Short mmCIF file of C-alpha atoms and ligand atoms in Angstrom, two decimals:
data_model
loop_
_atom_site.label_atom_id
_atom_site.label_comp_id
_atom_site.label_asym_id
_atom_site.label_seq_id
_atom_site.Cartn_x
_atom_site.Cartn_y
_atom_site.Cartn_z
CA MET A 28 148.36 87.02 87.77
CA LEU A 29 149.64 90.40 88.91
CA GLU A 30 148.13 89.70 92.23
CA LEU A 31 150.28 86.61 92.68
CA PHE A 32 153.49 88.54 92.11
CA LYS A 33 152.30 91.41 94.46
CA SER A 34 151.96 88.75 97.29
CA LEU A 35 155.42 87.72 97.05
CA LYS A 36 157.31 88.65 100.25
CA LEU A 37 160.90 89.82 100.12
CA ASP A 38 162.92 90.49 103.07
CA LYS A 39 164.97 93.57 102.78
CA ASN A 40 167.00 92.78 106.00
CA SER A 41 168.19 89.43 104.57
CA SER A 42 171.76 88.89 103.71
CA THR A 43 170.58 87.32 100.54
CA PRO A 44 170.20 90.05 97.83
CA LEU A 45 166.72 90.76 96.84
CA TYR A 46 167.09 89.78 93.31
CA ILE A 47 168.18 86.40 94.23
CA GLN A 48 165.18 85.89 96.79
CA LEU A 49 162.81 86.87 94.03
CA SER A 50 164.50 84.83 91.16
CA ASP A 51 164.22 81.82 93.82
CA LYS A 52 160.47 82.35 94.22
CA ILE A 53 159.60 82.70 90.63
CA ALA A 54 161.63 79.66 89.84
CA GLU A 55 159.80 77.78 92.49
CA MET A 56 156.55 78.94 90.98
CA ILE A 57 157.67 77.60 87.48
CA ASP A 58 158.79 74.48 88.89
CA ASN A 59 155.57 74.02 90.49
CA GLY A 60 153.28 74.76 87.19
CA ILE A 61 151.96 77.90 88.62
CA LEU A 62 153.65 79.85 85.96
CA LEU A 63 153.36 78.04 82.60
CA ALA A 64 155.48 77.98 79.62
CA ASP A 65 155.39 80.95 77.50
CA LEU A 66 153.90 83.05 79.87
CA LYS A 67 155.11 86.76 79.77
CA LEU A 68 156.43 88.12 83.00
CA PRO A 69 155.48 91.45 84.03
CA SER A 70 157.57 94.29 82.53
CA ILE A 71 160.54 95.64 84.76
CA ARG A 72 158.83 98.67 85.50
CA ARG A 73 155.47 96.93 86.39
CA MET A 74 157.19 94.40 88.65
CA SER A 75 159.26 96.91 90.42
CA SER A 76 156.23 98.93 91.12
CA LEU A 77 154.19 95.92 92.07
CA LEU A 78 157.01 94.63 94.72
CA ASN A 79 158.28 98.27 95.67
CA VAL A 80 161.83 97.35 94.58
CA ASN A 81 163.99 99.32 92.24
CA SER A 82 164.21 98.25 88.67
CA VAL A 83 167.74 97.11 88.94
CA THR A 84 166.44 94.30 91.33
CA ILE A 85 164.25 93.15 88.63
CA VAL A 86 166.65 93.31 85.78
CA SER A 87 169.10 91.23 87.65
CA CYS A 88 166.39 88.74 88.84
CA TYR A 89 165.31 88.19 85.10
CA LYS A 90 168.88 87.84 84.21
CA GLN A 91 169.42 85.39 86.80
CA LEU A 92 166.29 83.29 85.87
CA GLU A 93 167.36 83.50 82.29
CA ILE A 94 170.96 82.15 83.08
CA ASP A 95 169.30 79.29 85.28
CA GLY A 96 167.33 78.57 82.05
CA TYR A 97 163.70 79.40 83.54
CA VAL A 98 162.89 82.23 81.30
CA HIS A 99 164.02 83.74 77.82
CA SER A 100 163.73 87.43 76.75
CA ARG A 101 162.52 88.42 73.35
CA PRO A 102 164.23 91.58 72.34
CA GLY A 103 161.68 94.42 72.30
CA SER A 104 158.77 92.21 73.61
CA GLY A 105 159.76 91.03 77.15
CA THR A 106 160.42 88.13 79.22
CA TYR A 107 158.81 84.91 78.80
CA VAL A 108 158.75 81.41 80.95
CA ALA A 109 160.84 78.98 78.94
CA ALA A 110 159.22 76.06 77.33
CA VAL A 111 161.65 73.48 78.59
CA LEU A 112 162.68 73.73 82.06
CA PRO A 113 166.37 73.09 83.30
CA ASP A 114 167.27 69.64 84.73
CA ARG A 115 167.11 70.14 88.62
CA SER A 116 168.42 66.59 89.35
CA GLY A 117 171.86 67.97 90.06
CA ASN A 118 173.22 65.06 87.66
CA PHE A 119 176.28 66.25 85.74
CA SER A 120 175.11 66.13 82.08
CA ASP A 121 177.85 65.43 79.38
CA SER A 122 175.41 66.22 76.57
CA ASN A 123 176.15 69.93 76.86
CA VAL A 124 179.37 71.62 76.01
CA ILE A 125 179.95 75.08 77.50
CA LEU A 126 180.44 77.51 74.57
CA ASP A 127 182.97 80.03 74.87
CA GLU A 128 181.03 82.71 73.20
CA LEU A 129 177.98 84.12 74.83
CA TYR A 130 174.83 83.18 72.91
CA GLN A 131 171.81 85.30 72.79
CA SER A 132 168.67 83.83 74.30
CA ASP A 133 167.24 82.71 71.06
CA ASP A 134 170.27 80.77 70.39
CA LEU A 135 170.28 79.43 74.08
CA ASN A 136 166.66 78.37 73.48
CA LEU A 137 167.45 76.36 70.40
CA ILE A 138 170.25 74.59 72.61
CA ASN A 139 168.05 74.22 75.65
CA ASN A 140 165.03 73.10 73.82
CA GLY A 141 167.04 70.35 72.24
CA HIS A 142 166.95 71.63 68.75
CA ILE A 143 170.67 71.88 68.90
CA LYS A 144 172.18 69.13 70.98
CA ILE A 145 175.92 69.19 71.61
CA ASN A 146 177.42 65.95 72.75
CA GLU A 147 180.73 64.15 72.36
CA ASP A 148 180.02 63.25 68.57
CA THR A 149 178.95 66.62 67.51
CA ILE A 150 181.04 68.30 64.89
CA ASN A 151 181.42 71.37 66.83
CA PHE A 152 182.35 74.24 64.61
CA ALA A 153 180.76 76.81 67.21
CA SER A 154 183.48 76.83 69.92
CA ALA A 155 186.80 78.38 69.41
CA THR A 156 188.59 76.44 72.32
CA PRO A 157 190.86 73.50 72.37
CA GLN A 158 189.38 70.15 73.37
CA SER A 159 190.08 68.85 76.78
CA ASN A 160 192.15 65.87 75.54
CA LEU A 161 194.77 68.41 74.23
CA PHE A 162 195.36 70.06 77.74
CA PRO A 163 198.72 69.40 79.23
CA VAL A 164 197.60 67.95 82.44
CA GLU A 165 200.46 65.64 83.43
CA ASN A 166 202.96 68.32 83.09
CA PHE A 167 200.65 70.76 84.91
CA LYS A 168 200.39 68.34 87.64
CA LEU A 169 204.19 68.30 87.85
CA VAL A 170 204.36 71.97 88.16
CA LEU A 171 201.53 72.05 90.88
CA ASN A 172 203.41 69.60 93.00
CA GLU A 173 206.59 71.31 92.59
CA VAL A 174 205.14 74.57 93.80
CA LEU A 175 203.00 73.03 96.62
CA ASP A 176 206.52 71.46 98.08
CA ARG A 177 208.46 74.61 97.30
CA ASP A 178 205.95 77.48 98.64
CA LEU A 179 203.66 75.30 101.21
CA GLY A 180 200.75 77.44 102.57
CA ASN A 181 202.20 80.62 100.73
CA ALA A 182 200.73 79.24 97.73
CA PHE A 183 197.16 79.67 99.26
CA ASP A 184 197.63 83.05 100.67
CA TYR A 185 196.02 86.42 99.44
CA GLN A 186 198.25 87.60 96.69
CA ASP A 187 199.31 90.92 95.42
CA SER A 188 196.33 92.27 93.31
CA GLN A 189 198.69 93.13 90.59
CA GLY A 190 199.99 89.45 90.35
CA PHE A 191 202.58 87.17 91.45
CA TYR A 192 205.83 89.10 90.77
CA PRO A 193 207.73 86.28 89.32
CA LEU A 194 205.03 85.31 87.07
CA ARG A 195 204.99 89.39 85.69
CA SER A 196 208.67 88.70 85.15
CA SER A 197 208.02 85.56 83.08
CA VAL A 198 205.47 87.56 81.13
CA CYS A 199 207.90 90.22 80.26
CA SER A 200 210.21 87.70 78.67
CA LEU A 201 207.77 86.18 76.75
CA LEU A 202 206.71 89.62 75.37
CA GLU A 203 210.36 90.56 74.58
CA LYS A 204 210.16 88.06 71.77
CA ARG A 205 207.27 90.22 70.17
CA LYS A 206 209.10 93.40 70.69
CA ILE A 207 206.60 94.63 73.22
CA ALA A 208 208.70 96.49 75.86
CA CYS A 209 207.39 95.92 79.48
CA SER A 210 208.27 95.98 83.01
CA GLU A 211 206.91 93.85 85.62
CA GLY A 212 205.40 97.19 87.18
CA ASN A 213 202.89 97.58 84.24
CA VAL A 214 201.86 93.79 84.17
CA GLN A 215 198.55 93.22 85.50
CA ILE A 216 197.72 89.29 86.00
CA ILE A 217 193.85 88.68 85.25
CA SER A 218 191.64 85.78 85.74
CA GLY A 219 191.09 85.38 81.81
CA ALA A 220 191.08 88.30 79.03
CA GLN A 221 187.29 88.38 79.83
CA GLN A 222 188.12 89.63 83.29
CA GLY A 223 190.38 92.19 81.82
CA ILE A 224 187.90 93.71 79.52
CA ASP A 225 185.52 93.92 82.50
CA ILE A 226 188.31 95.33 84.81
CA ILE A 227 189.09 98.02 82.30
CA ALA A 228 185.41 98.94 81.73
CA LYS A 229 184.97 99.21 85.42
CA ALA A 230 188.00 101.25 85.83
CA LEU A 231 187.30 103.75 82.98
CA LEU A 232 183.69 103.82 82.01
CA ARG A 233 180.78 105.31 83.50
CA GLN A 234 176.97 105.19 82.48
CA GLY A 235 176.40 106.68 78.88
CA ASP A 236 180.23 106.70 77.99
CA TYR A 237 181.00 105.85 74.58
CA VAL A 238 183.11 102.85 73.49
CA ILE A 239 184.17 102.03 69.85
CA THR A 240 184.07 98.47 68.93
CA GLU A 241 184.59 96.72 65.36
CA SER A 242 181.59 95.43 63.75
CA PRO A 243 181.10 92.47 64.18
CA THR A 244 183.07 91.67 67.28
CA TYR A 245 183.52 89.40 70.40
CA THR A 246 180.43 88.62 72.07
CA GLY A 247 182.13 88.68 75.70
CA ALA A 248 183.05 92.44 75.06
CA ILE A 249 179.85 93.60 73.89
CA ALA A 250 178.21 92.11 77.13
CA VAL A 251 180.83 93.68 79.28
CA PHE A 252 180.31 97.31 77.65
CA LYS A 253 176.51 96.85 77.74
CA SER A 254 176.71 95.68 81.35
CA ARG A 255 178.47 98.85 82.45
CA GLY A 256 175.99 101.08 80.81
CA ALA A 257 178.27 102.11 78.10
CA GLU A 258 176.93 103.16 74.65
CA ILE A 259 178.74 101.05 71.90
CA ALA A 260 179.41 102.94 68.67
CA ASP A 261 180.61 100.41 66.20
CA VAL A 262 182.64 100.67 63.10
CA PRO A 263 182.68 98.44 60.08
CA LEU A 264 185.67 96.00 59.29
CA SER A 265 187.21 96.23 55.74
CA ASN A 266 189.58 93.40 54.72
CA ASP A 267 192.59 95.09 56.40
CA GLY A 268 190.86 96.58 59.48
CA LEU A 269 188.39 99.10 60.79
CA ASN A 270 187.10 101.53 58.45
CA LEU A 271 189.08 104.63 59.33
CA ASN A 272 186.77 107.23 58.05
CA ILE A 273 183.89 106.09 60.23
CA LEU A 274 186.46 105.43 63.10
CA GLU A 275 187.38 109.30 62.93
CA TYR A 276 183.72 110.25 62.47
CA ASN A 277 182.87 108.32 65.65
CA LEU A 278 185.76 109.44 67.55
CA LYS A 279 184.73 113.41 66.73
CA LYS A 280 181.24 112.75 67.30
CA TYR A 281 180.98 110.56 70.51
CA LYS A 282 184.40 111.32 72.13
CA PRO A 283 184.72 107.69 73.34
CA LYS A 284 187.39 106.76 76.15
CA LEU A 285 187.97 103.43 74.61
CA ILE A 286 188.47 101.59 71.36
CA TYR A 287 188.23 98.03 71.71
CA THR A 288 190.14 96.07 68.82
CA ILE A 289 191.01 92.41 68.06
CA PRO A 290 193.74 93.43 65.38
CA SER A 291 194.95 90.03 64.50
CA PHE A 292 192.94 87.08 63.26
CA GLN A 293 189.79 88.99 64.47
CA ASN A 294 186.93 87.18 66.32
CA PRO A 295 184.70 86.45 64.63
CA THR A 296 185.91 87.41 61.12
CA GLY A 297 189.66 86.25 61.18
CA ILE A 298 190.41 89.67 59.59
CA SER A 299 194.06 91.09 60.50
CA TYR A 300 194.62 94.76 60.44
CA SER A 301 197.50 95.72 57.72
CA ASN A 302 200.55 97.54 59.64
CA GLU A 303 199.75 100.89 58.20
CA LYS A 304 196.24 100.77 59.62
CA ARG A 305 197.65 99.75 63.14
CA GLN A 306 199.87 102.94 63.01
CA GLU A 307 196.78 105.01 61.93
CA ILE A 308 194.59 103.75 64.45
CA LEU A 309 197.12 104.52 67.02
CA ALA A 310 197.45 108.13 65.60
CA LEU A 311 193.81 108.75 65.81
CA ALA A 312 193.51 107.43 69.44
CA GLU A 313 196.27 110.05 70.36
CA ARG A 314 194.72 112.81 68.32
CA TYR A 315 191.15 112.16 69.86
CA ASN A 316 192.33 111.19 73.45
CA ALA A 317 191.13 107.61 73.44
CA TYR A 318 192.67 104.51 74.86
CA ILE A 319 192.94 101.34 72.62
CA ILE A 320 192.27 97.72 74.12
CA GLU A 321 194.46 95.51 72.01
CA ASP A 322 192.73 92.09 72.59
CA ASP A 323 195.47 89.53 71.49
CA TYR A 324 193.85 86.33 71.82
CA VAL A 325 195.42 84.29 69.19
CA SER A 326 198.02 86.41 67.31
CA GLY A 327 200.58 83.53 67.75
CA LEU A 328 198.52 81.30 65.57
CA ASP A 329 200.14 82.87 62.47
CA PHE A 330 200.19 79.95 59.96
CA GLU A 331 201.30 81.82 56.98
CA ASN A 332 204.08 84.00 58.69
CA MET A 333 202.33 87.24 58.37
CA SER A 334 204.22 88.58 61.28
CA PHE A 335 201.88 91.46 62.18
CA THR A 336 203.36 94.35 64.34
CA PRO A 337 201.46 94.46 67.79
CA ILE A 338 199.93 97.89 68.22
CA LYS A 339 201.53 97.97 71.78
CA SER A 340 205.00 97.50 70.04
CA LEU A 341 204.30 101.00 68.18
CA ASP A 342 202.71 103.00 71.33
CA LYS A 343 205.11 105.56 72.39
CA SER A 344 202.52 107.79 74.28
CA ASP A 345 200.92 105.07 76.39
CA ARG A 346 197.71 104.70 74.57
CA VAL A 347 197.39 100.91 74.30
CA ILE A 348 196.21 98.52 76.85
CA PHE A 349 197.61 95.16 75.61
CA LEU A 350 195.15 92.14 76.74
CA LYS A 351 196.38 88.63 76.36
CA SER A 352 194.43 85.60 76.82
CA PHE A 353 195.99 82.07 77.14
CA SER A 354 192.68 80.27 76.75
CA LYS A 355 193.07 79.41 73.13
CA ILE A 356 196.20 77.59 73.43
CA PHE A 357 196.24 76.21 77.07
CA MET A 358 193.53 75.29 79.53
CA PRO A 359 190.70 78.06 79.62
CA GLY A 360 189.37 76.79 82.76
CA LEU A 361 192.52 77.77 84.37
CA ARG A 362 191.18 81.42 84.01
CA LEU A 363 194.56 83.07 83.57
CA GLY A 364 195.79 86.09 81.37
CA PHE A 365 197.53 89.34 81.51
CA MET A 366 197.37 92.99 80.49
CA ILE A 367 200.14 95.80 79.95
CA VAL A 368 198.78 98.88 81.26
CA PRO A 369 199.76 102.40 80.75
CA PRO A 370 201.28 103.93 83.82
CA SER A 371 198.49 106.54 83.76
CA LEU A 372 195.80 103.86 84.22
CA LYS A 373 197.68 101.41 86.49
CA GLY A 374 196.23 102.69 89.85
CA TYR A 375 192.52 102.54 88.58
CA VAL A 376 193.15 99.06 87.07
CA ILE A 377 194.70 97.74 90.38
CA GLU A 378 191.81 99.16 92.26
CA ALA A 379 189.28 97.75 90.02
CA LYS A 380 190.97 94.38 90.01
CA HIS A 381 191.02 94.38 93.82
CA ALA A 382 187.25 95.34 93.95
CA THR A 383 186.56 92.50 91.55
CA ASP A 384 188.23 89.42 93.42
CA ILE A 385 191.32 90.69 95.21
CA SER A 386 193.72 88.58 93.07
CA THR A 387 193.88 85.75 90.52
CA SER A 388 194.49 82.44 92.26
CA GLY A 389 198.16 82.48 93.84
CA LEU A 390 198.51 78.69 93.31
CA ILE A 391 197.73 78.94 89.67
CA GLN A 392 199.89 81.81 89.03
CA ARG A 393 202.84 79.97 90.62
CA ALA A 394 202.18 77.04 88.73
CA PHE A 395 202.05 78.76 85.44
CA ASP A 396 205.07 80.87 86.20
CA LEU A 397 207.17 77.62 86.79
CA TYR A 398 205.54 76.11 83.74
CA ILE A 399 206.92 79.08 81.61
CA ARG A 400 210.44 78.99 83.51
CA LYS A 401 210.69 75.08 82.60
CA GLY A 402 210.22 75.71 78.89
CA MET A 403 206.76 73.84 78.99
CA TRP A 404 204.83 76.71 77.78
CA ASP A 405 206.82 77.17 74.66
CA GLU A 406 206.72 73.16 73.98
CA HIS A 407 202.97 73.27 74.46
CA PHE A 408 202.70 76.03 72.17
CA GLU A 409 204.54 74.08 69.36
CA ILE A 410 202.40 71.25 69.62
CA MET A 411 198.96 73.36 69.58
CA PHE A 412 200.50 75.49 66.71
CA ASP A 413 200.97 72.46 64.68
CA ILE A 414 197.36 70.84 65.39
CA TYR A 415 195.62 73.95 64.57
CA ARG A 416 197.53 74.59 61.56
CA GLU A 417 196.64 71.32 60.49
CA ARG A 418 192.97 71.86 61.11
CA TYR A 419 193.09 75.13 59.45
CA ASN A 420 194.63 73.98 56.24
CA LYS A 421 192.00 71.04 56.24
CA THR A 422 189.25 73.55 56.82
CA VAL A 423 190.35 75.86 53.93
CA LYS A 424 190.89 73.10 51.60
CA ALA A 425 187.41 71.38 52.29
CA LEU A 426 185.89 74.82 51.88
CA ASP A 427 187.69 75.48 48.63
CA MET A 428 186.38 71.93 47.52
CA TYR A 429 182.84 71.93 48.69
CA LEU A 430 181.61 75.60 49.01
CA PRO A 431 179.12 76.65 46.21
CA ARG A 432 180.60 79.41 44.17
CA ASN A 433 178.39 82.20 45.28
CA VAL A 434 179.66 82.07 48.79
CA GLN A 435 182.35 84.16 49.77
CA PHE A 436 185.15 83.70 52.42
CA HIS A 437 188.28 85.31 53.37
CA LYS A 438 191.30 82.92 54.08
CA PRO A 439 192.67 84.65 57.31
CA GLY A 440 196.04 82.87 57.30
CA GLY A 441 195.79 82.28 61.01
CA GLY A 442 193.78 82.19 63.93
CA LEU A 443 190.69 79.79 64.76
CA ASN A 444 187.75 81.21 62.85
CA ILE A 445 186.49 81.45 59.41
CA TRP A 446 183.77 83.71 58.44
CA LEU A 447 181.43 82.86 55.56
CA ASP A 448 179.12 85.05 53.56
CA ILE A 449 176.47 82.78 52.56
CA PRO A 450 173.57 83.50 49.95
CA SER A 451 170.89 85.47 51.39
CA ASN A 452 168.17 83.13 50.38
CA CYS A 453 169.86 80.66 52.76
CA LEU A 454 168.69 81.57 55.96
CA VAL A 455 171.26 80.83 58.84
CA GLY A 456 168.70 79.98 61.29
CA SER A 457 167.30 77.21 59.05
CA LEU A 458 170.77 76.24 58.22
CA LEU A 459 171.58 75.94 61.98
CA LYS A 460 168.75 73.75 62.65
CA ALA A 461 169.31 71.51 59.35
CA ALA A 462 173.03 71.13 60.42
CA SER A 463 171.95 70.37 63.86
CA ALA A 464 170.04 67.69 62.70
CA GLU A 465 173.23 66.26 61.20
CA ASN A 466 175.08 66.82 64.44
CA ILE A 467 176.94 69.76 63.23
CA VAL A 468 176.94 73.09 65.12
CA PHE A 469 178.50 76.50 64.29
CA ALA A 470 177.81 80.11 65.33
CA PRO A 471 175.39 82.30 63.65
CA GLY A 472 176.98 85.37 62.45
CA ARG A 473 174.11 87.79 63.99
CA ILE A 474 175.37 87.15 67.65
CA PHE A 475 178.57 89.13 67.19
CA TYR A 476 176.82 92.61 66.66
CA SER A 477 175.82 94.94 69.48
CA SER A 478 172.76 95.99 67.64
CA THR A 479 170.50 94.65 64.93
CA PRO A 480 172.94 93.59 62.07
CA THR A 481 172.43 95.19 58.67
CA LYS A 482 173.69 91.66 57.27
CA LEU A 483 172.14 88.45 58.42
CA ASN A 484 173.90 86.02 56.19
CA ASN A 485 176.93 85.20 58.00
CA VAL A 486 178.43 82.08 59.76
CA ARG A 487 181.45 81.67 61.96
CA LEU A 488 183.12 78.41 61.50
CA SER A 489 185.63 77.62 64.32
CA PHE A 490 187.94 74.49 63.62
CA ALA A 491 189.69 74.53 67.18
CA ALA A 492 187.35 71.72 68.71
CA VAL A 493 186.79 69.67 65.56
CA HIS A 494 188.91 66.70 65.35
CA THR A 495 191.13 66.79 62.24
CA ASP A 496 189.60 63.74 60.72
CA GLU A 497 186.11 65.17 61.16
CA ILE A 498 186.64 68.56 59.28
CA GLU A 499 186.03 67.33 55.84
CA ARG A 500 183.06 65.44 56.58
CA GLY A 501 181.51 68.35 58.63
CA ILE A 502 182.22 71.03 56.06
CA LYS A 503 181.03 68.72 53.12
CA LYS A 504 177.75 68.16 54.85
CA LEU A 505 177.47 72.03 55.68
CA CYS A 506 178.12 72.95 52.23
CA GLU A 507 175.51 70.46 50.69
CA LEU A 508 172.97 72.05 53.15
CA ILE A 509 173.85 75.59 51.96
CA SER A 510 173.47 74.49 48.29
CA TYR A 511 170.19 72.85 48.97
CA PHE A 512 168.79 76.02 50.69
CA ASP A 513 170.30 78.18 48.11
CA ARG A 514 168.58 76.44 45.32
CA GLY A 515 165.32 76.40 47.16
CA GLU A 516 164.97 72.69 46.73
CA SER A 517 163.09 70.50 48.93
CA LEU A 518 165.35 68.58 51.23
CA THR A 519 165.14 64.78 51.04
CA GLY A 520 167.13 61.71 51.62
CA ASN A 521 169.22 61.90 54.81
CA ILE A 522 169.28 65.81 54.68
CA PRO A 523 166.52 66.77 57.21
CA ILE A 524 163.11 68.09 56.05
CA LEU A 525 162.33 71.40 58.05
C1 PLP B 29 188.58 88.01 71.11
C2 PLP B 29 188.46 87.18 72.61
N1 PLP B 29 188.88 88.00 73.68
C3 PLP B 29 188.89 87.47 75.00
C4 PLP B 29 188.28 86.00 75.30
C5 PLP B 29 188.04 85.63 76.59
O1 PLP B 29 189.39 84.68 76.93
P1 PLP B 29 189.75 84.26 78.36
O2 PLP B 29 189.12 82.83 78.41
O3 PLP B 29 191.25 84.56 78.54
O4 PLP B 29 189.03 85.08 79.32
C6 PLP B 29 187.81 85.44 73.91
C7 PLP B 29 187.30 84.12 74.15
O5 PLP B 29 186.57 83.47 73.37
C8 PLP B 29 187.97 86.02 72.85
O6 PLP B 29 187.45 85.35 71.79
#
């Protein structure tokens, strides 16, 4: 088998990157049945010496094959040919929904191998993104047409890397309401908050630098920091935010450049930091010379009027990079968000943004600016707020009604996620499979940790994508499954036998 890989010819003069050439060849061997399911591919070091290319080429190649569904990696073991291959027919499939969180390969395998199917009837507690039937398509069509008539070809020109100036100005007026002072000069428009995290990492971090994150945290941030070669020092969350003793210990020990936080309705736990903790974290960042990323992905969904103070509004010494996503309220596929960047970092951030994609789409920026100026954003926000609040209330009520007493959960009062601590004899993996047989999906807690979690018994339930009428049925069924597993009873009737 090693001879087979050794005989692969790569063209170092071609404009196609080596890792793509290699992944195409391996995919072809898999398609043709030369490499069979579950075959272990050579290790990165072995493959790079067989082909005389550097190890980054092999890492990128295996990653690409994994993204394309040809292989899966088993942490600590290696990369294996997938048991079920991707559909190469080119047909669009409506049976798979793109999930907003990055699932680890094991979870993706469950989904790809049909153990977890997501289709239109699935009760999807896994995705914290609005359903597409709630997107304000008609109003957006109006502003798009108006922009095209108004700006003609200019709408399609390269844009300022920092963002379309009038949109930066509209963003400042949105922030005024939240008492965050900003000027157009400090706003950076980005293609979604995910890109914002990546750009900050690109601008500030070098291989081996430390970043502090909450534990657990948003999977997309973990993926960015790891991809930049940064080391993650994670800090556990208490019910009112980061554990300050461990935070200070890590700040002293690792001297991180960044602290990545989601202080309001945190993803995945739903926890919000108390106002005192926000102040203390800022003071620690100042003392230990670190910057804070304040990831504000849903702070506006404050159903119980808790009115937390944004850390950015307390920031007198320009320590906080405020990061805003619109995806949870608006249309995530537009890829739009913004950051407020401290003046000392502005140059690095613009450079990193330019190197990434030159600028966010000018047409979309202009259309969104008009959408805000016409008051459509405020209107749409109100609509989404009411829908999400109703779903939140239904979810919490159903959990109160059906959850077994030994399952803990904290009512976040806002946001889109609820974090359950299920009994340890109810394995999350088994629950995931049993629930999917009932056409219910959720996110297993372990995917939100940067390293092996100490606790494996968590479940994240998101209600954003579940129709209000389906919530009670979904929660009731899930709670029945938790009780069955907890009691160690054999599963019968319409509850699947595993
Ligand atoms: C906490 C958090 N930050 C950022 C993002 C990325 O958002 P965007 O779609 O704006 O890139 C997400 C998406 O799920 C998220 O949960």
